[in-house]
XYZ file of C-alpha atoms in Angstrom:
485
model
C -37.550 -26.378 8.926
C -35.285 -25.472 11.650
C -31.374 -26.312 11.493
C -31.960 -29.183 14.236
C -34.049 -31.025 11.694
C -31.583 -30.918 8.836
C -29.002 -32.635 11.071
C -28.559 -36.246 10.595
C -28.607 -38.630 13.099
C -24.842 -39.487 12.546
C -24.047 -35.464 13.196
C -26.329 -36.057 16.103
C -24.194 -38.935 17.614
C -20.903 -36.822 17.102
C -22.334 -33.345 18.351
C -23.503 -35.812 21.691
C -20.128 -37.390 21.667
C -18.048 -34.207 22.423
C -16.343 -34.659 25.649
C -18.175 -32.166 28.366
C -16.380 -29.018 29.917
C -15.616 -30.719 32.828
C -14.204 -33.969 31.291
C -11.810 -31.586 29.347
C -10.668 -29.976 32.260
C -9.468 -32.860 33.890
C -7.148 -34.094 30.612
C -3.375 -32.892 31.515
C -2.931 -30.599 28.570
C -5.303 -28.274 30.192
C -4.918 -28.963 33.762
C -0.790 -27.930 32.608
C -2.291 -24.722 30.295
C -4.408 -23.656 33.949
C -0.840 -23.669 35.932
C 0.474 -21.865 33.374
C -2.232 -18.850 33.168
C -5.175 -18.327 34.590
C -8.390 -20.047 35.141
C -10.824 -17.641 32.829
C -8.371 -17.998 30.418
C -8.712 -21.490 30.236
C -12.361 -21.791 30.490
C -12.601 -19.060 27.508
C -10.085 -21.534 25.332
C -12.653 -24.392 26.219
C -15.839 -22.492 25.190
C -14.127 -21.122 22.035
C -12.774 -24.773 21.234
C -16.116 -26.382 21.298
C -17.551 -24.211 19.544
C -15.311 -24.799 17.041
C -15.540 -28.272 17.238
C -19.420 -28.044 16.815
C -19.473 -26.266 13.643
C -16.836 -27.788 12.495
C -18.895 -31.119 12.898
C -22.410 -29.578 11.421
C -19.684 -28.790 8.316
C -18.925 -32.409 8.112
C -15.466 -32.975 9.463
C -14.476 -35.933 11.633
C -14.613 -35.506 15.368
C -11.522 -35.196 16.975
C -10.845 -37.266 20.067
C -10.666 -35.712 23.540
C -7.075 -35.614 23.971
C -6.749 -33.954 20.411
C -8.931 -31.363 21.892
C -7.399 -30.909 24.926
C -3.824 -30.117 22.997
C -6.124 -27.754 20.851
C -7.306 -25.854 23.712
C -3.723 -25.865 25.688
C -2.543 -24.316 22.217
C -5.513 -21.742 22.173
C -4.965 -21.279 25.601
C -0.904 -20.694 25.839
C -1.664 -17.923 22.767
C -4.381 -16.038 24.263
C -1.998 -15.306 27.706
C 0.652 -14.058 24.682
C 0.942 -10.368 24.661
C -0.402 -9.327 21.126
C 3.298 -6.609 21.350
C 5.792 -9.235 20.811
C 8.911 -9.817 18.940
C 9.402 -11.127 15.668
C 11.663 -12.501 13.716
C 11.980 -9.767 10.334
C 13.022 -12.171 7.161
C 11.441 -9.804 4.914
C 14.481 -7.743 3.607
C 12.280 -4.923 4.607
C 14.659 -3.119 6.980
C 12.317 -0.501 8.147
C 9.167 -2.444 8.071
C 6.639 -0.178 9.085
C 4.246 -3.253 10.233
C 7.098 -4.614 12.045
C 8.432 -1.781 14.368
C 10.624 -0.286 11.840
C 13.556 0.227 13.350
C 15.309 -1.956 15.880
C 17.369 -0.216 18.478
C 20.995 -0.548 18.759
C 22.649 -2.372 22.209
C 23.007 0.152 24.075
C 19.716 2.003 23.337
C 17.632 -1.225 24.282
C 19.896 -1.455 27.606
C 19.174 2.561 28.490
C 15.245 2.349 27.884
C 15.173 -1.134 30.281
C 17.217 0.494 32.437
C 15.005 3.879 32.947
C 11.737 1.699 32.320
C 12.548 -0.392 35.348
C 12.280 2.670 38.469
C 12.221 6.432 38.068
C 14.517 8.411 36.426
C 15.107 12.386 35.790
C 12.204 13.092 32.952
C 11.225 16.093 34.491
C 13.748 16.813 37.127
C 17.003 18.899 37.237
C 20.018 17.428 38.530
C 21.670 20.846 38.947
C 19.081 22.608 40.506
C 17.757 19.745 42.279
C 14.349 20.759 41.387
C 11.918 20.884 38.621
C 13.425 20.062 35.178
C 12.244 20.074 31.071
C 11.721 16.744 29.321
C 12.286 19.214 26.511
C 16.755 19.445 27.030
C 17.116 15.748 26.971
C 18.077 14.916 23.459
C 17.891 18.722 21.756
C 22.137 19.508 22.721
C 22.660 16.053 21.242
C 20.641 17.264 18.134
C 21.658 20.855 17.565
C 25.810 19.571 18.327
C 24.888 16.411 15.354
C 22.831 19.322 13.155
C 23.995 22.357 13.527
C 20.700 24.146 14.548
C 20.177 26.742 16.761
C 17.726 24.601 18.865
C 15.710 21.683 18.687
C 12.555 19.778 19.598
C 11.385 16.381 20.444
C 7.369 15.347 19.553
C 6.465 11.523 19.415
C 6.403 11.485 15.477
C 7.189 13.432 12.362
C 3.000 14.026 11.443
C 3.174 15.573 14.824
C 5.949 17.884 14.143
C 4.419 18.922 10.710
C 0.906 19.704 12.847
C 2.858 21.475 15.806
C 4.910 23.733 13.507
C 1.802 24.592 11.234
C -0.435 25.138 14.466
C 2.223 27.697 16.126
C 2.876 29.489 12.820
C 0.588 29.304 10.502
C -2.795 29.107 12.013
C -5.534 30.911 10.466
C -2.466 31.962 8.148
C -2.048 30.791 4.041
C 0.899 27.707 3.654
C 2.219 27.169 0.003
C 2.732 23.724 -0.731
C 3.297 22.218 -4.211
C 0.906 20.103 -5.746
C 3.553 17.350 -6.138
C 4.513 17.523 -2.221
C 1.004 16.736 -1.165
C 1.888 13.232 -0.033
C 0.007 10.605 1.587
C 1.977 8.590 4.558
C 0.650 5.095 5.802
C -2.697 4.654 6.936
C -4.289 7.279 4.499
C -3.126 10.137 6.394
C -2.086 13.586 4.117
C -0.480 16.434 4.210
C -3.584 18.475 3.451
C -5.445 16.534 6.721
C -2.940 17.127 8.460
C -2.264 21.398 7.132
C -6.691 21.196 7.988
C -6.305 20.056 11.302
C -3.533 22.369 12.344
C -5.660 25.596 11.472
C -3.569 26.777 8.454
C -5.016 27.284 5.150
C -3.350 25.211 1.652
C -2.258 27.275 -0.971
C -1.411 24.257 -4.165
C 1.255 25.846 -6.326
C 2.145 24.032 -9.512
C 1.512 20.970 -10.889
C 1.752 17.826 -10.264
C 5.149 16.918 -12.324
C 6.541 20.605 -12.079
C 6.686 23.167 -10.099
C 8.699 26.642 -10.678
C 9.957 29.286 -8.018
C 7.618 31.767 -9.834
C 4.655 29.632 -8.823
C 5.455 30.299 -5.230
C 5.639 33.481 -5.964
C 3.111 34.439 -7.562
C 0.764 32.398 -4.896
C 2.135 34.985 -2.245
C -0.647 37.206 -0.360
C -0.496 39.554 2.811
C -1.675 36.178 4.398
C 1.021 33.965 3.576
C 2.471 32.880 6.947
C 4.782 30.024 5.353
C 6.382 27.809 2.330
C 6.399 24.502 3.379
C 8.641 21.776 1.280
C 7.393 18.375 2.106
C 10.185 15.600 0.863
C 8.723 12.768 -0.920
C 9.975 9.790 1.032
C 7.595 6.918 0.083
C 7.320 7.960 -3.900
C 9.478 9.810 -6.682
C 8.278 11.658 -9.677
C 10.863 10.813 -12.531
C 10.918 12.017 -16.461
C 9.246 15.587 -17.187
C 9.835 17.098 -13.600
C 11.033 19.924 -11.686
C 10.929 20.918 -8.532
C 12.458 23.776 -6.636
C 15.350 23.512 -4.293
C 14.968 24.710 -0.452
C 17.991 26.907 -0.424
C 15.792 28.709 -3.658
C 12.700 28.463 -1.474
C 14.594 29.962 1.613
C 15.700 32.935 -0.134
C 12.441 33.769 -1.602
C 10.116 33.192 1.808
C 12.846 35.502 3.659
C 12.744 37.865 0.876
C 9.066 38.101 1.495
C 9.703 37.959 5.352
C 7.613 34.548 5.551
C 9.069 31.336 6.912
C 10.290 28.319 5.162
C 9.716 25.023 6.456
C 10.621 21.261 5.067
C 9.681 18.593 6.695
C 12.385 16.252 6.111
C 11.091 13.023 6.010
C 13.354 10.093 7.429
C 15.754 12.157 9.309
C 19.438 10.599 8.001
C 22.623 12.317 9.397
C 25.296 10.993 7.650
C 26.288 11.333 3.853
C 26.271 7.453 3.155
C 26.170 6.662 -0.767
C 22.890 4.933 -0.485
C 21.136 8.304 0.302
C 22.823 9.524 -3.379
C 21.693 6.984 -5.077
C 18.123 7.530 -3.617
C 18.116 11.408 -3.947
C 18.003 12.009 -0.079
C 19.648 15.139 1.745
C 21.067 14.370 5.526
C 19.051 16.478 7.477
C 22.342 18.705 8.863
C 22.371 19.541 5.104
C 18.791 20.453 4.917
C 19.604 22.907 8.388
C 22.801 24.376 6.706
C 20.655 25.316 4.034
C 19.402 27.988 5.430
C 15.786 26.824 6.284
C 14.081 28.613 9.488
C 12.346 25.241 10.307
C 13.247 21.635 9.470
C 11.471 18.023 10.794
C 12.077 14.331 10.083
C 11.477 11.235 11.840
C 13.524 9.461 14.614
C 12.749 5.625 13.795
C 13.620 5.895 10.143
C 17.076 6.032 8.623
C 17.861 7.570 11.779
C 17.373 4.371 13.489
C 16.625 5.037 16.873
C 12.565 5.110 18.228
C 9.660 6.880 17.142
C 9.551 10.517 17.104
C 9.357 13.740 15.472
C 12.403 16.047 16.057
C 12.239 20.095 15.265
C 15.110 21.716 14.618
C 15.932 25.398 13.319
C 15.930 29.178 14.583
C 15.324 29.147 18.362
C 12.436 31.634 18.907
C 10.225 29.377 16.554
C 11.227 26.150 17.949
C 10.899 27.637 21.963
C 6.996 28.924 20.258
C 6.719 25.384 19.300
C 7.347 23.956 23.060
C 5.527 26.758 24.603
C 2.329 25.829 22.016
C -1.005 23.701 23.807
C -0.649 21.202 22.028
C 3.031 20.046 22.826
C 1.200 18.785 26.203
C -0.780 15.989 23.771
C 2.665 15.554 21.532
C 4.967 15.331 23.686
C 6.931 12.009 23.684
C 7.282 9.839 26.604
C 10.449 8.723 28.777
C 11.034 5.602 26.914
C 11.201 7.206 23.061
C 13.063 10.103 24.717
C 15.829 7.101 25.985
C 16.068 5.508 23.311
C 16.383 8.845 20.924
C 19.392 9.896 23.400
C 21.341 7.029 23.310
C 20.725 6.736 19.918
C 22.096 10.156 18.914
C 25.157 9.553 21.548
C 26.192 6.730 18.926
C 26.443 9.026 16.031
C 28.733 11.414 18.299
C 30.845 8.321 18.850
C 31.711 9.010 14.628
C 30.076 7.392 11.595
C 32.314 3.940 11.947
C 30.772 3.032 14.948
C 27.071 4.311 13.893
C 27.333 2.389 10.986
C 28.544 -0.564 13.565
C 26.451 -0.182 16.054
C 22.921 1.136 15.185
C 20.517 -1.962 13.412
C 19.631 -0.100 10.206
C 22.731 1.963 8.816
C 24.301 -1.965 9.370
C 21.730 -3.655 7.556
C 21.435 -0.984 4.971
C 25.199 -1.123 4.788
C 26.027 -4.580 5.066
C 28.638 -5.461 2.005
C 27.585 -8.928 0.013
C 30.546 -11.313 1.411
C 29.065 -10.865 4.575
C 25.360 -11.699 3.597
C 26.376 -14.845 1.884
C 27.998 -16.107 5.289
C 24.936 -15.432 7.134
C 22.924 -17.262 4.116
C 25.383 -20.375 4.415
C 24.738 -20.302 8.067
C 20.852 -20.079 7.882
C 20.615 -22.898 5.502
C 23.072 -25.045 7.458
C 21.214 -24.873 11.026
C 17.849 -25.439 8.680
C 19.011 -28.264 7.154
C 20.269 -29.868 10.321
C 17.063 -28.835 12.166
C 15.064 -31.082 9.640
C 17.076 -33.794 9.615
C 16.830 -34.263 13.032
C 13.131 -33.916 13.275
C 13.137 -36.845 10.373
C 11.860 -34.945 7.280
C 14.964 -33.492 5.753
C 13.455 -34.389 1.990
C 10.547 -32.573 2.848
C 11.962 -28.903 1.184
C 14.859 -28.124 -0.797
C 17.198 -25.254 0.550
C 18.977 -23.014 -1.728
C 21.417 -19.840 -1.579
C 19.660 -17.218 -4.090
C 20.890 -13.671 -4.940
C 17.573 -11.125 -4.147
C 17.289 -8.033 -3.628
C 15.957 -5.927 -0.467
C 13.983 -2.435 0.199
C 14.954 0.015 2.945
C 11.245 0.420 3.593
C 9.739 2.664 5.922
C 8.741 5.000 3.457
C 12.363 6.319 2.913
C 14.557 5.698 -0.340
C 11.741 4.079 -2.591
C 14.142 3.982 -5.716
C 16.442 1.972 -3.966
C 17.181 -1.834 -3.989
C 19.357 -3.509 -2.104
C 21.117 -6.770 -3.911
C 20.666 -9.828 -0.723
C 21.249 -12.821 -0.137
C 17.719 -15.538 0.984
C 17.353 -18.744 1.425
C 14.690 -20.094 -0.645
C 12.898 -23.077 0.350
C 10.431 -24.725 -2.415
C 8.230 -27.703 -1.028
C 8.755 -30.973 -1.965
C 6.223 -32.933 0.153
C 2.356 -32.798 -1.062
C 1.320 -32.175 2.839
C 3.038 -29.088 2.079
C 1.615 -25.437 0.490
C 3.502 -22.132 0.680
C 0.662 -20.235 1.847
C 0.016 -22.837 4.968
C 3.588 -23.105 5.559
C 4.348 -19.027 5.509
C 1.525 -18.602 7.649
C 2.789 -21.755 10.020
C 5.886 -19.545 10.655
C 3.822 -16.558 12.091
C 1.065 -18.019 13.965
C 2.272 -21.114 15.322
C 5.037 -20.018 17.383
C 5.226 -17.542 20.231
C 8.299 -15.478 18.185
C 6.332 -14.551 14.484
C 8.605 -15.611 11.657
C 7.433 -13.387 9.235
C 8.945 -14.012 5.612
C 7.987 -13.183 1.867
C 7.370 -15.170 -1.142
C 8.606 -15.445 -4.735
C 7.777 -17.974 -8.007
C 6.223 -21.172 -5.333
C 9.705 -20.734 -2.956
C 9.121 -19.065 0.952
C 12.259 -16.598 0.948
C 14.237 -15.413 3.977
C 16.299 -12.762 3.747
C 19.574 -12.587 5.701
C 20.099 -8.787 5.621
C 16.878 -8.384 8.070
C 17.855 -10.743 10.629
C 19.484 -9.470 13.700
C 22.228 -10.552 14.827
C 22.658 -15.040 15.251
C 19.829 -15.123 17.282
C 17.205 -14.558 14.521
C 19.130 -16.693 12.525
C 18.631 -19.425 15.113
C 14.870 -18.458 15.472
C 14.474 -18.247 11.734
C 16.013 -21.949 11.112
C 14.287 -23.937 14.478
C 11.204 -22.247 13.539
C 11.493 -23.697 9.919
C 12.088 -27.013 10.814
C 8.975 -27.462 13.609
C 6.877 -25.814 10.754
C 7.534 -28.365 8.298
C 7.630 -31.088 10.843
C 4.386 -30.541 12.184
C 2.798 -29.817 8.861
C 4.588 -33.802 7.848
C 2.684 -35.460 10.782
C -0.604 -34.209 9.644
């Protein structure tokens, strides 16, 4: 029996019922969603909308009326001319939220990557010679004045540093690694994936709890090419453990005349406290040590855009730029922008990096100041839904929390925060329709976490008064358009 014969005649009626394509198009709603984007747009939002509409029908819901489906399809409409790169509002506590950008760029780095996005600009052209120039010099004085190194590189992120390095001197060559380095970064990508597709060959020392500087040497053959020291950013090993320190390594690769390389991880320049209490080296440290090669990322506690930056002895990094496959890693203008005016903070002194760049703030911020941000949130939300008539609807409270750095960088460490929790009180209400509400029904995603039936929002994560505005309007036209269901 086909599905046409299992309908019943009142599904029948309905299905016949639904206002035609062309009657749609004539309600305002859409005729206002056209002026706003584009025809094809519009008539895709119709066809999808139906659709909906019909199954939803042969399911056994109630028919909605045309002008309900012409505010449907103005919605569906207004969100597929959205680009699907947008901001969003980070309530998380998450302050290098890999899913979320990770890190936000200070002022004056968001103002020098609009301002070279917007016409031309010097990438590749010399001001002093007026002639052809490197997209190489742009940010590597910067680094080796802020590291100490004798030169520097710039690749558009750290996994491509670790396969440039490996593929320029170690190809076809043995790398000893130990087995409690071989770490897995997001997206199920690992160091040994990463060693295969550079050429070079793994040599696992150890295992996977401890690891001794005999290990390495006794792993050493005529075709070692390199010791590499991989930091473990996203994980710790704690308890019965031991690991070998790079100044250690150092001496015994150059007492062997190999190389030593660590790749660094998050790339943090200045000694704050919070990278002692998570076991974390600066990476000026990690160059002073002594190591012939060092990496680390750019949008991580360094806080600027994604990259991977090189430093160390010059020959190797200049074989590094000189290699084929910088053409495929090499970053563009805008990461290059934003990576300069990033590091020209930190030159400014550590007061006014910790000022001025998003993350070392937010990682930074002291407790008095989080609570004032919390009183403020919960003020503009509660005057938000008293003015769109449901302020019983949730209860707001001030509640101590704590927050992550994220980003695969300090994983011991927890922040104590300051949220605002809100826990439903009307039955229309569910956390999970509500949390959702705040990232899809917007154009500006509020994204937020959850904890024991309460939607939290975490103060340290928002920047600046503006996502504190966003966070709290967004709140109350969530819960006041869930209340007139």
């Amino acid at each position: 029996m086909s599905d046409s014969q299992n309908i019943s005649d009142e599904v029948r009626a309905c299905l016949r019922a639904i206002p035609s394509v062309n009657e749609l198009l004539a309600e305002w709603p859409v005729v206002k969603a056209a002026g706003e984007t584009c025809d094809a747009v519009v008539h895709a939002a119709v066809t999808a909308e139906l659709d909906e509409e019909r199954a939803a029908i042969r399911a056994g819901a109630a028919p909605r009326s045309k002008r309900e489906l012409a505010s449907a399809i103005e919605f569906r409409a207004h969100r597929s001319a959205l680009p699907s790169l947008r901001p969003a509002v980070n309530a998380t506590g998450v302050v290098i939220h890999t899913n979320l950008g990770r890190a936000p760029l200070a002022e004056s780095a968001a103002k020098a990557v609009a301002e070279v996005a917007r016409g031309y600009s010097t990438l590749e052209y010399s001001v002093d010679t007026c002639s052809r120039g490197s997209r190489k010099e742009h940010a590597a004085q910067l680094i080796r004045s802020l590291t100490g190194a004798e030169d520097a590189l710039v690749v558009n992120n750290n996994a491509a540093a670790v396969l440039l390095v490996l593929a320029t001197h170690a190809a076809g060559k043995e790398v000893i690694v130990s087995r409690g380095e071989l770490v897995e970064i997001g997206g199920s990508f690992r160091i040994p994936d990463v060693m295969a597709a550079s050429g070079a060959r793994l040599v696992e020392v150890g295992a996977t709890n401890r690891t001794h500087l005999v290990d390495y040497e006794r792993a050493i053959t005529p075709d070692t090419a390199m010791i590499l020291k991989v930091h473990p950013s996203n994980y710790r090993i704690e308890g019965f453990h031991e690991e070998v320190s790079s100044r250690e390594l150092a001496a015994l690769a150059h007492k062997h005349g190999l190389l030593f390389y660590e790749d660094q991880g998050s790339g943090a320049l200045l000694p704050d406290d919070i990278l002692v209490r998570g076991g974390e080296e600066t990476t000026p440290t990690s160059v002073a040590a002594g190591l012939d090669i060092v990496s680390c990322s750019g949008d991580k506690l360094l806080g600027a855009a994604q990259a991977g930056i090189i430093m160390g002895r010059r020959d190797l990094i200049q074989a590094c730029g000189s290699h084929p496959l910088m053409r495929a890693l090499r970053p563009g203008k805008l990461a290059l922008t934003a990576l300069e005016a990033t590091l020209r903070i930190y030159m400014d002194g550590a007061d006014v990096a910790h000022r001025d760049i998003p993350v070392l703030s937010m990682l930074t911020l002291p407790q008095a100041h989080l609570e004032r941000r919390a009183r403020k949130l919960r003020d503009l939300m509660a005057a938000g839904l008293d003015k769109a008539g449901c302020p019983c609807a949730v209860e707001l409270e001030i509640v101590e929390e704590s927050s992550t750095p994220g980003g695969g960088s300090l994983p011991t460490v927890e922040l104590p925060t300051m949220c605002v929790a809100v826990r439903l009180v009307d039955e229309r209400l569910t956390v999970d329709a509500l949390k959702r509400s705040l990232v899809q029904d917007f154009d500006t995603p509020v994204v937020t976490r959850t904890s024991h039936d309460r939607i939290l929002f975490d103060v340290r994560t928002l920047v600046g008064d503006r996502d504190i505005e966003t966070a709290a309007s967004t709140l109350s036209a969530c819960v006041a358009k869930a209340a007139r269901r």
